[in-house]
PDB file of C-alpha atoms in Angstrom:
ATOM      1  CA  LYS A1251       0.000   0.000   0.000  1.00 78.00           C
ATOM      2  CA  ARG A1252       1.330   3.397  -0.937  1.00 86.00           C
ATOM      3  CA  PRO A1253       1.872   5.891   1.873  1.00 85.00           C
ATOM      4  CA  TYR A1254      -0.220   8.608   0.179  1.00 86.00           C
ATOM      5  CA  ARG A1255      -3.821   9.256  -0.803  1.00 82.00           C
ATOM      6  CA  PRO A1256      -5.201   7.783  -4.026  1.00 86.00           C
ATOM      7  CA  GLY A1257      -5.676   9.795  -7.184  1.00 87.00           C
ATOM      8  CA  GLN A1258      -3.854  12.406  -9.232  1.00 86.00           C
ATOM      9  CA  HIS A1259      -3.261  14.717  -6.259  1.00 85.00           C
ATOM     10  CA  GLY A1260      -2.218  12.034  -3.781  1.00 82.00           C
ATOM     11  CA  PRO A1261       1.582  12.018  -3.637  1.00 85.00           C
ATOM     12  CA  GLY A1262       1.955  15.659  -2.551  1.00 84.00           C
ATOM     13  CA  ARG A1263       2.691  16.808   0.958  1.00 81.00           C
ATOM     14  CA  PRO A1264      -0.086  15.712   3.343  1.00 79.00           C
ATOM     15  CA  GLN A1265      -2.472  18.481   4.381  1.00 81.00           C
ATOM     16  CA  LYS A1266      -2.428  19.476   8.039  1.00 89.00           C
ATOM     17  CA  LEU A1267      -5.698  18.413   9.628  1.00 91.00           C
ATOM     18  CA  SER A1268      -7.935  21.386  10.463  1.00 94.00           C
ATOM     19  CA  GLU A1269      -9.266  21.873  13.980  1.00 95.00           C
ATOM     20  CA  TYR A1270     -12.693  20.753  12.768  1.00 96.00           C
ATOM     21  CA  GLY A1271     -11.127  17.750  11.022  1.00 95.00           C
ATOM     22  CA  ALA A1272      -9.420  16.633  14.228  1.00 95.00           C
ATOM     23  CA  GLN A1273     -12.662  17.015  16.207  1.00 97.00           C
ATOM     24  CA  LEU A1274     -14.669  15.108  13.608  1.00 97.00           C
ATOM     25  CA  LEU A1275     -12.067  12.325  13.555  1.00 96.00           C
ATOM     26  CA  GLU A1276     -12.282  11.877  17.345  1.00 96.00           C
ATOM     27  CA  LYS A1277     -16.089  11.872  17.247  1.00 97.00           C
ATOM     28  CA  GLN A1278     -16.166   9.290  14.458  1.00 97.00           C
ATOM     29  CA  LYS A1279     -13.558   7.174  16.256  1.00 97.00           C
ATOM     30  CA  LEU A1280     -15.741   7.112  19.378  1.00 97.00           C
ATOM     31  CA  ARG A1281     -18.892   6.382  17.361  1.00 97.00           C
ATOM     32  CA  PHE A1282     -17.302   3.471  15.540  1.00 97.00           C
ATOM     33  CA  ILE A1283     -15.748   1.979  18.694  1.00 96.00           C
ATOM     34  CA  TYR A1284     -19.222   1.703  20.235  1.00 97.00           C
ATOM     35  CA  GLY A1285     -21.067   1.081  16.950  1.00 96.00           C
ATOM     36  CA  VAL A1286     -23.555   3.907  17.520  1.00 97.00           C
ATOM     37  CA  MET A1287     -25.345   5.853  14.800  1.00 97.00           C
ATOM     38  CA  GLU A1288     -25.035   9.645  14.628  1.00 97.00           C
ATOM     39  CA  ARG A1289     -28.526  10.447  15.911  1.00 98.00           C
ATOM     40  CA  GLN A1290     -28.175   8.121  18.919  1.00 97.00           C
ATOM     41  CA  PHE A1291     -24.681   9.475  19.612  1.00 97.00           C
ATOM     42  CA  ARG A1292     -25.984  13.033  19.565  1.00 97.00           C
ATOM     43  CA  ARG A1293     -28.699  12.013  22.065  1.00 97.00           C
ATOM     44  CA  TYR A1294     -26.033  10.599  24.381  1.00 97.00           C
ATOM     45  CA  PHE A1295     -24.114  13.864  24.059  1.00 97.00           C
ATOM     46  CA  GLU A1296     -27.179  15.986  24.861  1.00 96.00           C
ATOM     47  CA  GLN A1297     -27.953  13.756  27.855  1.00 97.00           C
ATOM     48  CA  ALA A1298     -24.337  14.117  29.037  1.00 96.00           C
ATOM     49  CA  GLN A1299     -24.535  17.890  28.638  1.00 95.00           C
ATOM     50  CA  ARG A1300     -27.711  18.096  30.738  1.00 96.00           C
ATOM     51  CA  SER A1301     -26.298  16.016  33.591  1.00 95.00           C
ATOM     52  CA  ARG A1302     -23.931  17.188  36.308  1.00 93.00           C
ATOM     53  CA  GLY A1303     -20.236  16.482  35.866  1.00 93.00           C
ATOM     54  CA  VAL A1304     -17.724  16.753  33.055  1.00 95.00           C
ATOM     55  CA  THR A1305     -19.636  16.347  29.782  1.00 96.00           C
ATOM     56  CA  GLY A1306     -16.934  14.262  28.072  1.00 96.00           C
ATOM     57  CA  GLU A1307     -16.604  11.839  30.980  1.00 96.00           C
ATOM     58  CA  VAL A1308     -20.367  11.507  31.384  1.00 97.00           C
ATOM     59  CA  LEU A1309     -20.652  10.800  27.639  1.00 97.00           C
ATOM     60  CA  LEU A1310     -18.148   7.949  27.960  1.00 97.00           C
ATOM     61  CA  GLN A1311     -19.970   6.633  31.039  1.00 97.00           C
ATOM     62  CA  LEU A1312     -23.263   6.601  29.118  1.00 97.00           C
ATOM     63  CA  LEU A1313     -21.608   4.678  26.281  1.00 98.00           C
ATOM     64  CA  GLU A1314     -20.040   2.231  28.771  1.00 96.00           C
ATOM     65  CA  GLN A1315     -23.462   1.647  30.368  1.00 97.00           C
ATOM     66  CA  ARG A1316     -24.930   0.286  27.129  1.00 97.00           C
ATOM     67  CA  LEU A1317     -25.883  -3.376  27.492  1.00 97.00           C
ATOM     68  CA  ASP A1318     -23.804  -4.459  24.484  1.00 96.00           C
ATOM     69  CA  THR A1319     -20.739  -2.663  25.881  1.00 97.00           C
ATOM     70  CA  VAL A1320     -21.163  -4.305  29.299  1.00 97.00           C
ATOM     71  CA  VAL A1321     -21.484  -7.733  27.628  1.00 96.00           C
ATOM     72  CA  TYR A1322     -18.253  -7.028  25.708  1.00 96.00           C
ATOM     73  CA  ARG A1323     -16.371  -5.782  28.797  1.00 96.00           C
ATOM     74  CA  LEU A1324     -17.384  -8.950  30.680  1.00 94.00           C
ATOM     75  CA  GLY A1325     -15.708 -11.021  27.976  1.00 94.00           C
ATOM     76  CA  PHE A1326     -18.903 -12.770  26.849  1.00 94.00           C
ATOM     77  CA  ALA A1327     -18.142 -11.650  23.268  1.00 95.00           C
ATOM     78  CA  ARG A1328     -14.918 -11.073  21.329  1.00 95.00           C
ATOM     79  CA  THR A1329     -15.963  -7.799  19.718  1.00 95.00           C
ATOM     80  CA  MET A1330     -18.482  -5.022  20.329  1.00 96.00           C
ATOM     81  CA  ALA A1331     -20.347  -6.141  17.192  1.00 96.00           C
ATOM     82  CA  ALA A1332     -20.500  -9.735  18.466  1.00 96.00           C
ATOM     83  CA  ALA A1333     -21.762  -8.459  21.835  1.00 96.00           C
ATOM     84  CA  ARG A1334     -24.453  -6.438  20.079  1.00 97.00           C
ATOM     85  CA  GLN A1335     -25.532  -9.531  18.150  1.00 97.00           C
ATOM     86  CA  LEU A1336     -25.575 -11.645  21.323  1.00 96.00           C
ATOM     87  CA  VAL A1337     -27.944  -9.105  22.886  1.00 96.00           C
ATOM     88  CA  GLY A1338     -30.034  -8.736  19.730  1.00 97.00           C
ATOM     89  CA  HIS A1339     -30.570 -12.483  19.474  1.00 96.00           C
ATOM     90  CA  GLY A1340     -31.950 -12.575  23.011  1.00 96.00           C
ATOM     91  CA  HIS A1341     -29.054 -14.362  24.730  1.00 96.00           C
ATOM     92  CA  VAL A1342     -28.612 -11.755  27.468  1.00 96.00           C
ATOM     93  CA  THR A1343     -30.642 -11.123  30.617  1.00 96.00           C
ATOM     94  CA  LEU A1344     -30.875  -7.919  32.646  1.00 97.00           C
ATOM     95  CA  ASN A1345     -32.088  -8.395  36.230  1.00 96.00           C
ATOM     96  CA  GLY A1346     -33.342 -11.873  35.265  1.00 94.00           C
ATOM     97  CA  ARG A1347     -35.381 -10.709  32.265  1.00 96.00           C
ATOM     98  CA  ARG A1348     -34.408 -11.350  28.665  1.00 96.00           C
ATOM     99  CA  VAL A1349     -33.485  -8.111  26.910  1.00 96.00           C
ATOM    100  CA  ASP A1350     -32.785  -7.806  23.179  1.00 95.00           C
ATOM    101  CA  ILE A1351     -32.081  -4.071  22.970  1.00 97.00           C
ATOM    102  CA  ALA A1352     -28.340  -3.397  22.697  1.00 96.00           C
ATOM    103  CA  SER A1353     -28.633   0.276  23.655  1.00 96.00           C
ATOM    104  CA  CYS A1354     -30.433  -0.519  26.935  1.00 96.00           C
ATOM    105  CA  GLN A1355     -28.770   1.411  29.796  1.00 97.00           C
ATOM    106  CA  VAL A1356     -27.371  -0.718  32.631  1.00 97.00           C
ATOM    107  CA  LYS A1357     -27.612   1.108  35.959  1.00 97.00           C
ATOM    108  CA  PRO A1358     -25.415   0.537  39.029  1.00 96.00           C
ATOM    109  CA  GLY A1359     -26.767  -2.493  40.901  1.00 96.00           C
ATOM    110  CA  ASP A1360     -28.210  -4.126  37.775  1.00 97.00           C
ATOM    111  CA  VAL A1361     -27.386  -7.794  37.168  1.00 96.00           C
ATOM    112  CA  VAL A1362     -26.370  -8.809  33.637  1.00 96.00           C
ATOM    113  CA  GLY A1363     -26.338 -12.503  32.768  1.00 95.00           C
ATOM    114  CA  LEU A1364     -26.498 -15.023  29.951  1.00 95.00           C
ATOM    115  CA  THR A1365     -29.425 -17.325  29.197  1.00 94.00           C
ATOM    116  CA  GLN A1366     -28.903 -21.082  29.730  1.00 93.00           C
ATOM    117  CA  LYS A1367     -28.675 -21.605  25.970  1.00 93.00           C
ATOM    118  CA  ALA A1368     -26.104 -18.823  25.539  1.00 92.00           C
ATOM    119  CA  ARG A1369     -23.747 -20.324  28.142  1.00 91.00           C
ATOM    120  CA  SER A1370     -23.163 -23.321  25.896  1.00 91.00           C
ATOM    121  CA  LEU A1371     -22.702 -21.326  22.663  1.00 93.00           C
ATOM    122  CA  ALA A1372     -19.296 -21.861  21.033  1.00 94.00           C
ATOM    123  CA  VAL A1373     -18.721 -18.126  20.480  1.00 93.00           C
ATOM    124  CA  VAL A1374     -19.326 -17.375  24.162  1.00 93.00           C
ATOM    125  CA  ARG A1375     -17.112 -20.279  25.283  1.00 92.00           C
ATOM    126  CA  GLU A1376     -14.261 -19.170  22.968  1.00 93.00           C
ATOM    127  CA  SER A1377     -14.551 -15.581  24.137  1.00 92.00           C
ATOM    128  CA  LEU A1378     -14.468 -16.563  27.817  1.00 90.00           C
ATOM    129  CA  ASP A1379     -11.440 -18.788  27.150  1.00 90.00           C
ATOM    130  CA  LEU A1380      -9.494 -15.644  26.173  1.00 91.00           C
ATOM    131  CA  ARG A1381      -9.698 -14.609  29.854  1.00 87.00           C
ATOM    132  CA  ARG A1382      -9.810 -10.863  29.236  1.00 89.00           C
ATOM    133  CA  PRO A1383      -9.567  -8.934  32.515  1.00 92.00           C
ATOM    134  CA  VAL A1384     -12.933  -7.710  33.835  1.00 93.00           C
ATOM    135  CA  PRO A1385     -12.940  -3.967  34.690  1.00 95.00           C
ATOM    136  CA  PRO A1386     -13.063  -3.095  38.424  1.00 95.00           C
ATOM    137  CA  TYR A1387     -16.525  -1.517  38.189  1.00 95.00           C
ATOM    138  CA  LEU A1388     -18.023  -4.880  37.158  1.00 95.00           C
ATOM    139  CA  SER A1389     -18.120  -8.035  39.275  1.00 94.00           C
ATOM    140  CA  LEU A1390     -18.323 -11.351  37.404  1.00 92.00           C
ATOM    141  CA  ASP A1391     -19.557 -14.595  38.960  1.00 91.00           C
ATOM    142  CA  GLU A1392     -18.199 -17.269  36.608  1.00 88.00           C
ATOM    143  CA  THR A1393     -20.305 -20.099  38.040  1.00 89.00           C
ATOM    144  CA  THR A1394     -23.666 -18.428  37.352  1.00 91.00           C
ATOM    145  CA  MET A1395     -22.360 -16.327  34.417  1.00 91.00           C
ATOM    146  CA  THR A1396     -23.849 -13.193  35.944  1.00 93.00           C
ATOM    147  CA  SER A1397     -22.335  -9.828  36.704  1.00 95.00           C
ATOM    148  CA  ARG A1398     -23.294  -6.748  38.654  1.00 95.00           C
ATOM    149  CA  LEU A1399     -22.492  -3.165  37.689  1.00 96.00           C
ATOM    150  CA  GLN A1400     -21.022  -1.999  41.016  1.00 96.00           C
ATOM    151  CA  ARG A1401     -20.696   1.690  40.116  1.00 95.00           C
ATOM    152  CA  LEU A1402     -20.168   4.010  37.172  1.00 96.00           C
ATOM    153  CA  PRO A1403     -16.718   3.645  35.577  1.00 96.00           C
ATOM    154  CA  LEU A1404     -14.025   6.261  36.165  1.00 95.00           C
ATOM    155  CA  ARG A1405     -12.377   7.838  33.103  1.00 94.00           C
ATOM    156  CA  GLU A1406      -9.111   5.938  33.646  1.00 95.00           C
ATOM    157  CA  GLU A1407     -11.049   2.635  33.720  1.00 95.00           C
ATOM    158  CA  ILE A1408     -12.525   3.191  30.262  1.00 95.00           C
ATOM    159  CA  PRO A1409     -10.056   1.716  27.756  1.00 93.00           C
ATOM    160  CA  VAL A1410     -10.768   3.953  24.757  1.00 94.00           C
ATOM    161  CA  ASP A1411      -7.974   6.009  23.228  1.00 95.00           C
ATOM    162  CA  VAL A1412     -10.085   9.065  22.426  1.00 96.00           C
ATOM    163  CA  ASP A1413      -9.790  12.720  23.433  1.00 96.00           C
ATOM    164  CA  GLU A1414     -13.411  13.279  24.460  1.00 95.00           C
ATOM    165  CA  SER A1415     -12.846  17.029  24.914  1.00 96.00           C
ATOM    166  CA  LEU A1416     -12.584  17.333  21.114  1.00 97.00           C
ATOM    167  CA  VAL A1417     -15.988  15.638  20.761  1.00 97.00           C
ATOM    168  CA  VAL A1418     -17.473  18.108  23.258  1.00 96.00           C
ATOM    169  CA  GLU A1419     -15.911  21.020  21.340  1.00 96.00           C
ATOM    170  CA  LEU A1420     -17.332  19.693  18.070  1.00 97.00           C
ATOM    171  CA  TYR A1421     -20.898  19.579  19.372  1.00 94.00           C
ATOM    172  CA  ALA A1422     -20.498  22.925  21.169  1.00 89.00           C
ATOM    173  CA  ARG A1423     -20.161  24.658  17.774  1.00 84.00           C
TER     174      ARG A1423
END
């Protein structure tokens, strides 16, 4: 692969990214990490802006509280997309009830688990065999395959390499 953009004007000197370009890039990065559409993402941002606390951190907390994200962080799925599919196909329970909405918000104290059928699925088994570390704000009981959200995650516990202040600046325009 060539180290420059395609087309007639590609091999020149690379353009310096504008301030807007950098902000947009960070926003898109965050959106694609969590697999959220623009309209939903904007709603999360507006909700974060209304709440108390640092908007950028609250935005990340809201994204981390999504059911598909929690399922991924627990190691039940290899990727965010796989976690979303696991939820969508009805393999995940929230407080003992089957939930098939990936964007469902998990609140502190909620119990997330897998259905009996899901525990024996090959994809779940393979993912659990990877033994990814479970974040400190989640507690996993491996015998019952359930977990409790102990508290909201702190910024340093959220493993996304994104400068959320740029996202806040972008939407503040």
